[in-house]
């Protein structure tokens, strides 16, 4: 849960870019966007209760645009051209509702929508640890992921005893099983993706 509205994040990006930041990295997960719809809906409910003689529904688009902080944030990230966004990878067994959660995020269409340029195709075949192979990329939305320069993963992989002693530098996504016809890529963790910028 983010305490700031996304227009605040947009202003931070604008200020850092104007100040000449070499890289701006968000290790905050922005899972989805509603483009101001929920805040506009709440505002319309209040306005309709206060003044019944006004056709508030006709003003809904203007009201929603006033709350559309998601678009402001995406635009600032796109304009800065040096932002690393974040996401996570996972597997279908982590989700209770496959139709609602994992299936839409494991398709070829989703892969092509959510920053495929952030992954790297190795020049030679690699023996990949099965613990870093994943079926789903999530906790980001396509417009934000693609507005950034690249996307880095913020997964944490504990040892068998639950202690975090080291981290892989890459995770492999998508899976050939759930996304046939799409060649898996290696996605760097966020620190490495930032260093590669």
CSV table of C-alpha atoms in Angstrom, one decimal:
chain,number,residue,atom,x,y,z
A,1,UNK,CA,0.0,0.0,0.0
A,2,UNK,CA,1.4,3.3,-1.0
A,3,UNK,CA,0.9,6.3,1.3
A,4,UNK,CA,1.5,8.8,-1.4
A,5,UNK,CA,-0.8,9.5,-4.3
A,6,UNK,CA,1.0,8.9,-7.6
A,7,UNK,CA,1.2,12.5,-8.5
A,8,UNK,CA,3.7,12.9,-5.7
A,9,UNK,CA,5.9,10.1,-7.2
A,10,UNK,CA,5.5,11.9,-10.6
A,11,UNK,CA,6.9,15.2,-9.0
A,12,UNK,CA,9.8,13.3,-7.5
A,13,UNK,CA,10.7,11.8,-10.9
A,14,UNK,CA,10.4,15.2,-12.5
A,15,UNK,CA,12.7,16.8,-9.9
A,16,UNK,CA,15.3,14.1,-10.0
A,17,UNK,CA,15.4,14.1,-13.8
A,18,UNK,CA,15.7,17.9,-13.9
A,19,UNK,CA,18.5,17.6,-11.4
A,20,UNK,CA,20.4,15.3,-13.7
A,21,UNK,CA,20.0,12.0,-11.9
A,22,UNK,CA,21.8,9.3,-13.8
A,23,UNK,CA,19.2,6.7,-12.8
A,24,UNK,CA,15.9,6.8,-10.8
A,25,UNK,CA,15.0,3.4,-9.4
A,26,UNK,CA,11.6,2.4,-7.8
A,27,UNK,CA,11.7,-0.6,-5.6
A,28,UNK,CA,8.1,0.1,-4.8
A,29,UNK,CA,5.6,-2.3,-6.5
A,30,UNK,CA,2.9,-0.5,-8.4
A,31,UNK,CA,0.6,-3.4,-9.0
A,32,UNK,CA,-2.3,-1.8,-10.9
A,33,UNK,CA,-3.8,1.5,-12.0
A,34,UNK,CA,-7.4,2.6,-12.1
A,35,UNK,CA,-6.7,6.0,-13.8
A,36,UNK,CA,-8.6,7.9,-11.1
A,37,UNK,CA,-11.8,5.9,-11.5
A,38,UNK,CA,-12.3,4.9,-7.8
A,39,UNK,CA,-11.6,8.4,-6.4
A,40,UNK,CA,-13.9,9.9,-9.1
A,41,UNK,CA,-16.7,7.4,-8.1
A,42,UNK,CA,-16.4,8.4,-4.4
A,43,UNK,CA,-16.4,12.1,-5.3
A,44,UNK,CA,-19.5,11.7,-7.5
A,45,UNK,CA,-21.3,9.9,-4.7
A,46,UNK,CA,-20.6,12.8,-2.3
A,47,UNK,CA,-21.5,15.5,-5.0
A,48,UNK,CA,-24.8,13.7,-5.8
A,49,UNK,CA,-25.7,13.7,-2.2
A,50,UNK,CA,-24.9,17.4,-1.8
A,51,UNK,CA,-26.6,18.8,-4.9
A,52,UNK,CA,-29.3,16.7,-6.6
A,53,UNK,CA,-30.2,19.3,-9.3
A,54,UNK,CA,-26.8,18.9,-11.2
A,55,UNK,CA,-26.2,16.2,-13.8
A,56,UNK,CA,-23.0,15.0,-12.1
A,57,UNK,CA,-22.7,12.0,-14.4
A,58,UNK,CA,-22.1,14.3,-17.4
A,59,UNK,CA,-19.1,15.7,-15.5
A,60,UNK,CA,-17.7,12.3,-14.6
A,61,UNK,CA,-14.9,12.4,-17.2
A,62,UNK,CA,-13.6,15.8,-16.0
A,63,UNK,CA,-13.8,14.7,-12.4
A,64,UNK,CA,-12.0,11.5,-13.2
A,65,UNK,CA,-9.2,13.4,-15.0
A,66,UNK,CA,-8.7,15.4,-11.9
A,67,UNK,CA,-7.9,12.2,-9.9
A,68,UNK,CA,-5.9,10.5,-12.7
A,69,UNK,CA,-2.6,10.5,-10.9
A,70,UNK,CA,-1.6,7.2,-12.6
A,71,UNK,CA,-1.4,9.0,-16.0
A,72,UNK,CA,0.7,11.8,-14.4
A,73,UNK,CA,3.1,9.2,-13.0
A,74,UNK,CA,3.4,7.2,-16.2
A,75,UNK,CA,4.0,10.4,-18.2
A,76,UNK,CA,6.8,11.6,-15.8
A,77,UNK,CA,8.5,8.2,-15.9
A,78,UNK,CA,8.3,8.1,-19.7
A,79,UNK,CA,9.6,11.7,-20.0
A,80,UNK,CA,12.6,11.0,-17.6
A,81,UNK,CA,13.9,8.1,-19.8
A,82,UNK,CA,16.1,6.9,-17.0
A,83,UNK,CA,13.7,5.2,-14.6
A,84,UNK,CA,14.0,1.6,-13.5
A,85,UNK,CA,10.6,0.1,-12.5
A,86,UNK,CA,10.1,-3.0,-10.4
A,87,UNK,CA,8.1,-6.2,-10.6
A,88,UNK,CA,8.1,-9.7,-9.3
A,89,UNK,CA,7.9,-13.2,-10.8
A,90,UNK,CA,6.0,-16.1,-9.4
A,91,UNK,CA,4.3,-19.4,-10.1
A,92,UNK,CA,0.7,-20.5,-10.5
A,93,UNK,CA,0.7,-22.4,-7.2
A,94,UNK,CA,1.0,-19.1,-5.3
A,95,UNK,CA,-2.5,-18.1,-6.4
A,96,UNK,CA,-5.9,-19.4,-5.2
A,97,UNK,CA,-7.9,-18.0,-8.1
A,98,UNK,CA,-6.2,-19.1,-11.3
A,99,UNK,CA,-8.7,-17.4,-13.7
A,100,UNK,CA,-8.5,-14.0,-11.9
A,101,UNK,CA,-4.9,-13.9,-11.0
A,102,UNK,CA,-2.3,-16.2,-12.5
A,103,UNK,CA,-3.8,-17.1,-15.9
A,104,UNK,CA,-4.0,-13.6,-17.3
A,105,UNK,CA,-0.4,-13.0,-16.2
A,106,UNK,CA,1.0,-16.1,-17.8
A,107,UNK,CA,0.0,-15.6,-21.5
A,108,UNK,CA,2.0,-14.6,-24.5
A,109,UNK,CA,-0.1,-11.4,-24.7
A,110,UNK,CA,0.8,-10.4,-21.2
A,111,UNK,CA,4.5,-11.1,-21.9
A,112,UNK,CA,4.4,-8.8,-24.9
A,113,UNK,CA,2.6,-6.1,-23.0
A,114,UNK,CA,4.8,-6.0,-19.9
A,115,UNK,CA,8.2,-4.8,-20.9
A,116,UNK,CA,9.8,-7.7,-22.8
A,117,UNK,CA,12.8,-5.5,-23.5
A,118,UNK,CA,13.8,-5.7,-19.9
A,119,UNK,CA,14.8,-9.4,-20.3
A,120,UNK,CA,17.9,-10.6,-21.9
A,121,UNK,CA,18.2,-13.6,-24.3
A,122,UNK,CA,21.4,-15.5,-23.5
A,123,UNK,CA,23.6,-16.3,-26.5
A,124,UNK,CA,24.1,-19.9,-25.5
A,125,UNK,CA,21.9,-22.4,-23.6
A,126,UNK,CA,22.2,-22.1,-19.9
A,127,UNK,CA,21.6,-24.7,-17.2
A,128,UNK,CA,19.1,-22.7,-15.0
A,129,UNK,CA,18.4,-23.4,-11.4
A,130,UNK,CA,14.7,-24.5,-11.3
A,131,UNK,CA,14.1,-22.2,-8.3
A,132,UNK,CA,14.6,-19.1,-10.6
A,133,UNK,CA,12.3,-20.3,-13.4
A,134,UNK,CA,8.9,-18.6,-13.2
A,135,UNK,CA,5.5,-18.7,-15.0
A,136,UNK,CA,4.1,-15.3,-14.1
A,137,UNK,CA,5.4,-11.7,-14.1
A,138,UNK,CA,3.3,-9.5,-11.8
A,139,UNK,CA,3.0,-6.5,-9.4
A,140,UNK,CA,3.3,-4.0,-12.2
A,141,UNK,CA,0.9,-2.7,-14.9
A,142,UNK,CA,1.9,-2.5,-18.6
A,143,UNK,CA,1.8,1.3,-19.0
A,144,UNK,CA,4.1,1.8,-16.1
A,145,UNK,CA,6.5,-1.1,-16.9
A,146,UNK,CA,6.9,0.2,-20.5
A,147,UNK,CA,7.3,3.9,-19.5
A,148,UNK,CA,10.5,3.0,-17.7
A,149,UNK,CA,13.9,2.5,-19.3
A,150,UNK,CA,13.9,-1.1,-17.9
A,151,UNK,CA,12.3,-3.2,-15.3
A,152,UNK,CA,14.1,-5.0,-12.4
A,153,UNK,CA,12.8,-7.8,-10.2
A,154,UNK,CA,12.5,-7.5,-6.5
A,155,UNK,CA,12.1,-11.2,-5.6
A,156,UNK,CA,13.8,-12.5,-2.6
A,157,UNK,CA,14.8,-16.2,-2.6
A,158,UNK,CA,15.6,-17.6,0.9
A,159,UNK,CA,17.8,-20.7,1.5
A,160,UNK,CA,16.1,-23.9,2.6
A,161,UNK,CA,16.3,-22.9,6.3
A,162,UNK,CA,14.5,-19.6,5.5
A,163,UNK,CA,17.6,-17.4,5.9
A,164,UNK,CA,18.6,-15.0,3.1
A,165,UNK,CA,22.3,-15.3,2.5
A,166,UNK,CA,22.6,-14.6,-1.2
A,167,UNK,CA,20.4,-13.7,-4.1
A,168,UNK,CA,20.4,-14.8,-7.8
A,169,UNK,CA,21.2,-12.0,-10.2
A,170,UNK,CA,18.6,-13.2,-12.8
A,171,UNK,CA,15.2,-14.9,-12.9
A,172,UNK,CA,13.9,-16.7,-15.9
A,173,UNK,CA,10.5,-15.9,-17.3
A,174,UNK,CA,8.1,-17.0,-18.9
A,175,UNK,CA,7.8,-20.8,-18.7
A,176,UNK,CA,7.5,-22.8,-21.9
A,177,UNK,CA,4.8,-24.9,-20.2
A,178,UNK,CA,2.4,-22.1,-19.6
A,179,UNK,CA,3.5,-19.8,-22.4
A,180,UNK,CA,4.3,-22.0,-25.4
A,181,UNK,CA,5.9,-20.3,-28.3
A,182,UNK,CA,7.5,-17.6,-26.2
A,183,UNK,CA,11.2,-17.9,-25.7
A,184,UNK,CA,12.1,-17.3,-22.0
A,185,UNK,CA,14.4,-14.5,-21.1
A,186,UNK,CA,16.6,-13.7,-18.1
A,187,UNK,CA,15.3,-10.7,-16.1
A,188,UNK,CA,17.9,-9.0,-13.8
A,189,UNK,CA,17.2,-8.1,-10.2
A,190,UNK,CA,16.6,-4.4,-9.7
A,191,UNK,CA,20.1,-3.6,-8.4
A,192,UNK,CA,21.8,-5.2,-11.4
A,193,UNK,CA,19.3,-3.6,-13.8
A,194,UNK,CA,20.1,-0.2,-12.3
A,195,UNK,CA,23.9,-0.9,-12.7
A,196,UNK,CA,23.4,-1.9,-16.3
A,197,UNK,CA,21.7,1.4,-17.2
